[in-house]
XYZ file of C-alpha atoms in Angstrom:
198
model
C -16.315 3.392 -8.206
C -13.229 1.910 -7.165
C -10.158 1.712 -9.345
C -8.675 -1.186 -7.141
C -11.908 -3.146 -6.786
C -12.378 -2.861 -10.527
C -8.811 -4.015 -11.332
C -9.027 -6.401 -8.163
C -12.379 -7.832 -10.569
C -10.533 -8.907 -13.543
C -7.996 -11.285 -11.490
C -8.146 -15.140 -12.224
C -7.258 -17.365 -9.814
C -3.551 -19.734 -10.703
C -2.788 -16.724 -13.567
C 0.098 -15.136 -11.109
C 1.532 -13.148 -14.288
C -1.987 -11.653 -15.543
C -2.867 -10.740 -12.164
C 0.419 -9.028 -11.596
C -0.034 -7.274 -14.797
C -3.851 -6.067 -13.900
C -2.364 -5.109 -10.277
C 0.320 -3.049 -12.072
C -1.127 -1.117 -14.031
C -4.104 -0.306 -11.799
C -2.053 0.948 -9.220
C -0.163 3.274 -11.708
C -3.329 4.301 -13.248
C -5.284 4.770 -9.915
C -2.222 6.850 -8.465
C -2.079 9.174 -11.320
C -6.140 9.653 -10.784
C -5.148 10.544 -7.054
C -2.941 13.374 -8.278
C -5.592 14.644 -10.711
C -8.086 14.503 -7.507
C -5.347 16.528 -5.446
C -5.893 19.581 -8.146
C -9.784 19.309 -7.936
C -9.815 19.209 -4.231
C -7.316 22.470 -4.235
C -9.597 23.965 -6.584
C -12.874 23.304 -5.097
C -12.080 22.539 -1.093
C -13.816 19.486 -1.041
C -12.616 15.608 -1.311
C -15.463 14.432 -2.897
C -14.059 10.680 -2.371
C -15.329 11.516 1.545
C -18.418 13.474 1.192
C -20.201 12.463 4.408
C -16.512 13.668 6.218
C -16.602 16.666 8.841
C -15.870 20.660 7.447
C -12.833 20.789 8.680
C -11.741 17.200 7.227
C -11.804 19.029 3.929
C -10.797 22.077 5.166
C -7.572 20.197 5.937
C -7.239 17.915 2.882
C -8.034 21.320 0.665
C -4.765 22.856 2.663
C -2.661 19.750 1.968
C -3.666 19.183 -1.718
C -3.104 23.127 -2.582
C 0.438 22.597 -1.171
C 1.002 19.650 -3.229
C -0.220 21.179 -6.192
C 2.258 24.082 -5.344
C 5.036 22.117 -5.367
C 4.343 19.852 -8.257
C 3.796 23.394 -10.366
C 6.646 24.629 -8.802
C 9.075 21.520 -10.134
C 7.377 21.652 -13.382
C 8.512 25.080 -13.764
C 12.056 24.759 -12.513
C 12.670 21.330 -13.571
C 10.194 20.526 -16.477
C 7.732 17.444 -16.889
C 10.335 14.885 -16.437
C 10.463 15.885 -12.145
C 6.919 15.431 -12.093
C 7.094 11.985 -13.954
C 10.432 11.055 -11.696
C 7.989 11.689 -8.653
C 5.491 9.615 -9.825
C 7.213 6.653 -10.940
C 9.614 6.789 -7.207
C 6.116 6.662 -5.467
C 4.630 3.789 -7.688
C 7.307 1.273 -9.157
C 8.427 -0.118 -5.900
C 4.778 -1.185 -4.865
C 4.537 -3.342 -7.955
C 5.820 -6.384 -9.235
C 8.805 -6.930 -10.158
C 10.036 -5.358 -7.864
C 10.114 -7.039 -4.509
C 9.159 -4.926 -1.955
C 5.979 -5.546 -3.806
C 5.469 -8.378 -1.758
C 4.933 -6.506 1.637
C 2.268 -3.895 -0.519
C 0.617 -6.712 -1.641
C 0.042 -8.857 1.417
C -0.062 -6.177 3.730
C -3.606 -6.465 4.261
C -4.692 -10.028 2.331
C -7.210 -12.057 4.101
C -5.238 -15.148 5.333
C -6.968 -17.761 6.990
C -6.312 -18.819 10.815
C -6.221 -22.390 10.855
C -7.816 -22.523 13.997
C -4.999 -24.088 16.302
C -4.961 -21.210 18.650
C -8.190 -22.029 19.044
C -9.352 -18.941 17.079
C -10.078 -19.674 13.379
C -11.464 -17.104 11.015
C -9.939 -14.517 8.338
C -6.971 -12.328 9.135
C -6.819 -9.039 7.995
C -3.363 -8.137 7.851
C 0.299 -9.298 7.407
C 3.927 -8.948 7.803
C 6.662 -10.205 5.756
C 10.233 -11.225 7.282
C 12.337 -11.458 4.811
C 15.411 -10.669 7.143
C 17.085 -7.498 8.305
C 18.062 -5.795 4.904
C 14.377 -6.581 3.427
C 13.556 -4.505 6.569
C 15.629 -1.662 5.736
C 14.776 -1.870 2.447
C 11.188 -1.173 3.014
C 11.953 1.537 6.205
C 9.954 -1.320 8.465
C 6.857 -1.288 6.736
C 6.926 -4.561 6.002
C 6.167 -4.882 10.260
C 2.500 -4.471 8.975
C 0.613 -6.606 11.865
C 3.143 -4.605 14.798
C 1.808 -1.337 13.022
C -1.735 -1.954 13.407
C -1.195 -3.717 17.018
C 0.601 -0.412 17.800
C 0.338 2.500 15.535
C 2.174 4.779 17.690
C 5.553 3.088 17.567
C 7.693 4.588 14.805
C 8.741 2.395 12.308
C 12.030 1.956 12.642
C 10.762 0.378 16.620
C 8.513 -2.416 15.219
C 10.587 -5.276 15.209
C 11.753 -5.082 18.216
C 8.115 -6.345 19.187
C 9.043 -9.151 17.745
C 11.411 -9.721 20.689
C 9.309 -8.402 23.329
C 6.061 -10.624 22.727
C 7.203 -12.964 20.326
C 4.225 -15.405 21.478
C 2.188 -13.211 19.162
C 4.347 -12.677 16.186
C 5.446 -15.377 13.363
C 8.624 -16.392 14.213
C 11.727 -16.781 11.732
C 12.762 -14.138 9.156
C 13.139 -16.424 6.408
C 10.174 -14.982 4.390
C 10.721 -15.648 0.739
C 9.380 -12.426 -1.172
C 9.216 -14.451 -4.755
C 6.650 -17.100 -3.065
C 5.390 -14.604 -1.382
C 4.694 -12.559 -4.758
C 3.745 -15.796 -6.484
C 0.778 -17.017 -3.685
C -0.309 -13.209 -3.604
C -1.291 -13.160 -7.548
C -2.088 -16.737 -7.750
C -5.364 -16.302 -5.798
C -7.512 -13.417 -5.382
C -7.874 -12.473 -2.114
C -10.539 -10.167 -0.405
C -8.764 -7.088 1.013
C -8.158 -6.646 4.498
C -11.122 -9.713 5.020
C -13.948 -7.399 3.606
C -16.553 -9.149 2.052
C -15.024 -12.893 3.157
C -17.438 -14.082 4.280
């Protein structure tokens, strides 16, 4: 079962607030299932979300889910609940709406459609949003989502400068406005990353 594909279910297409909404509080609720996860995969070794995965897969997510665990017991002891709720709404309330760096989480990996003029056509599976250089540094250059997957090796902080170095393949302009961008986003379901398009 999917959190994301259940909450992705309920969206109605041209209802941008009620899809916002069911995005919201999916996301919250399927991030505080990943930390309950992180304790059963400390306790047992095994990430049961990746069953057909290699040994030492889980040998490694068992090592980085005990240290998390650590940590998050360790703040709850020195710091009380309230670190541990701090941490988890820093992680989550910037990915949703309102807020707009939403708008890069959100149609990061959409499924636009090439209109064909290149003389491709067909869905696209990712996206990046150019909302100009602060938007940039808001987001630490994740919002350069189609330079990441064209080159995942090149820190973040180096992806826009593609931009400038093959800018036959890159949108051009930075004029990206994250409120339409928020508004199409929730306005019409979209498939993620082009799975299941058709």
């Amino acid at each position: 079962m999917s959190i994301s594909k259940t909450g992705f279910n309920n969206w109605r297409e041209d209802k941008p607030l009620w899809n916002a909404v069911v995005f919201a509080t999916s996301f919250m609720y399927e991030r505080f299932m990943l930390m309950i996860n992180d304790v059963v995969v400390a306790i047992t070794g095994r990430n049961y979300f990746f069953p057909n995965k290699p040994k030492e897969f889980h040998k490694e997510c068992a090592k980085y889910c005990r240290c998390a665990v650590l940590v998050r017991g360790l703040l709850w002891k020195m710091a009380g609940w309230k670190s541990l709720l701090f941490l988890y709404l820093s992680e989550t309330l910037w990915s949703i709406p309102p807020h707009p760096a939403c708008a890069m989480f959100v149609t990061n990996h959409g499924s636009n459609v090439d209109d064909g003029s290149d003389g491709g056509g067909g869905c696209i599976p990712s996206s990046s949003t150019y909302a100009g250089r602060w938007y940039s540094l808001f987001t630490l250059g994740t919002n350069y989502h189609c330079e990441h997957h064209d080159f995942p090796t090149i820190p973040l902080h180096r992806l826009g400068e593609l931009r400038k170095i093959a800018p036959e393949f890159y949108k051009k302009g930075s004029n990206d406005n994250v409120f339409r961008i928020m508004k199409k986003a929730f306005s019409k379901p979209e498939f993620y990353a082009c799975m299941d398009a058709g």
